[in-house]
Amino acid sequence: MAERHGGAGRHSGAGRSDTAGRSDTAERDGMAERGGFHGLLSKLRWPTDMERNLTIKSFGNRSSVSGNSTNATETRDLFAGIALIPLTLLAIVGSILCLYTIWLARKSRIRSTIDPLFTSMNINILISATLHLIFDVHPAIVGSPNYLMTRTYAPLCAAIAFFTSVNTAVDFFMHSFIALQRFFVVVLPRRFTWFKSRACAVILATTPWLITLAYRIPNLFGVGGDFGYNLSSSRCQFKKITWRAYYNFAKSFPVFFSVAMIIVCYNAIYVKLILSRRRNERVGAGDPAVDAQLRAAARRREAGVTRLVMVLSVDFLVGLLPPVIFPYVGEINASTQLTQDILAALAQASFALNPWIVLFMTPALRSTLQARWQPGKASEASGTSTKSTRPSSRAPVVKITPPLD
């Protein structure tokens, strides 16, 4: 989830070294970095008594810190940490519910080709939000120093920073590959059956992880920068940049690739839907009942796909993109702290809402969830639909293939 820019005015002084300057740059560029698989490390353990006392002492000294700027910054961090709690819980509950619904649909033999992508995205969100709640909300509330900056937890902090960067890129790539899968299903002709298959969707679901790990693993060996505790932001992220060109590439590539992919795929989908509607309107005069049913099915398919891609694209462009773009077009300082906080909140809300968008904007998942929690209404609706659509003995039977979700 989006990291906040805490620490404006914190740890400042005339004697700041070049390393500290690079640390500020890394903290600024890491504005949109969000929590990943925080702490999946064999050395994970609870803080010792000494480290807990250090954290408690830091929390108790908030009121005695001198300087209005520092007090204001720590107050913002405190409220931000508290505000993150409901957002992370919303993401956790939503991802669990979405994964459970996908499992129910599979158990009921109701499968959709896009399910592997949604499964991968929700597993990512579940792990990220859970561990973000443990490792990022706590430092935001208690401030610095805390146990993550101790030498004992240096490997853990480096792992948190690494998976933070991986998770951010995977989330961007996942949106773009969902758009690509929709492009395959809606736009490509019927003869390209493999691109519409479940096997293709599985490949698309794993590709974001493979691409991200391919260019992020070198960071573990010091290529591009060093991971660790950033004093300026009180977060585990890049603490020093050693190769600016590689660092900028790793930060920019998933952003611009995803934006380009989403724009191209969704525009192609919109054009395809418009052309399909016009073609359906020019269908020759056959049986009026058949034409009416075909046009109604086409309209339902168009409306469902259009709503899904529109909400996903708006979620991406409004929630996730601005926090990444702002460091390149705006100044990162105390005067823009409110703007940074608003953009960070947008990204966090977008991250938390992703599972709910997938759940309620996908017809197959929505109907599966309704059948599970409202079986009476689902059966009644099913019976009514069957009764109203049963063809007469004189009317031809029309078989309409349901669209792939």
Steps between C-alpha positions, in 0.01 A plus 500: 500500500607854446777617729458839658759772488553544867794682638485843330717700730603186689873419530595829332817701551778685329740210533301254292732278296473395137371161612218667687421706191470184297283357774262794458491437125420135554228591748352749256499254209349234726183703564272250326677186625248277675536216743586160352580160655635678808723284712494165319843437640636216704639744756156635586449527876336733750693800638708449812421680825766761425354568154146519637618747762661707225170512312295577812742774598470653153121495522506654848730780391270628226359771719842620609652545153605856435409693189159563347600346165614175657193479721271561201677234294480241776134585556430437130687171519299399806164569337615342174598181681161487670320568170690216332346243732146501348644513147719196555215314668275587204759355263542185710126431529440577132780278373395208722138534388600521134727194525224309680249590228739390225543169685122459530457566129765240418341249738168557326670445163439863408837603364613816327815537296600815689487331843878428514574871462251597768635226728858619461404862562300420814771277648741787446263745669430266793866439585595862441221649710551255787871562532462871429276513805780345706808681373387837360209612718705448816793728400256764375335512843805479726733697274878471502704344652343153500624143494521484118797739502709282733792296370332177603209564264704639209446183287127508573478869410687437174258216417202727570643766269564243225152351509350848519658587166401162353140533613465848354616388156292181507188699580555726200576208270195309624266779389660506156483121453135495608440755225694279257289198591181699442643604163558134407147399598305791353700621200680201349305289247362163604771306318761614756360260758823447698525870592152472651583183695567446868859392428572839346346671804729300733802619303376858516451465878858386563673731253487814723690317774763365261560837332526685830736251663720500189591867537459537878720213618819690395404763760575242769862506384530877509416564135308827486486556876515358849195391700469588866352740754451849357537752782324778311178304451526260797428216257677196363573586136796621294747666735759579233500518119817371335399493132250769408427377143415147611300626796291731279440219250379264772264767631367625165470185290195342672322837511532597135459142376174461694360837392574428134356148521181616672440785255552279193299200625205689642466726197502193277231343719281811483533513120419130472187541712379794292556311175325192641194704592479651153542158339221356714273783394563411133410132543266381226133461569474152647270380771413806716520298822845366411631844406363653820668236718832534317496877529410482870784256569744719309391808692542322834845380399602847385371664816676252730837520328480878463423553867780268609773653285382853574511455877838324489651769278360783714629326813846479346517849352349683799634295789834347407651720231505850661722405798759366256487800268504770770870465597592571136281808457476646852730593783538269796527718809306607807282743303360218284450256787121527483502416128725204565269375775194528275669313215623231737149459639362465146750227418428316824124520442545379142707207621236409759210529253654278231360172641153649536507630142594156372235333714201719418586596141552140380156346426605139568652582840212726597239235419703231681521713813129578484417132461715418805364764737146537359408152372126566524511809283740337257274196457195721462675713239619189319150353495346823378758534228448141386125541494505827309752391238360151429434488123159404367446194287474716188791732563854394409737418784778756522830402659697802614856437610578697817796734479830425664541714810 
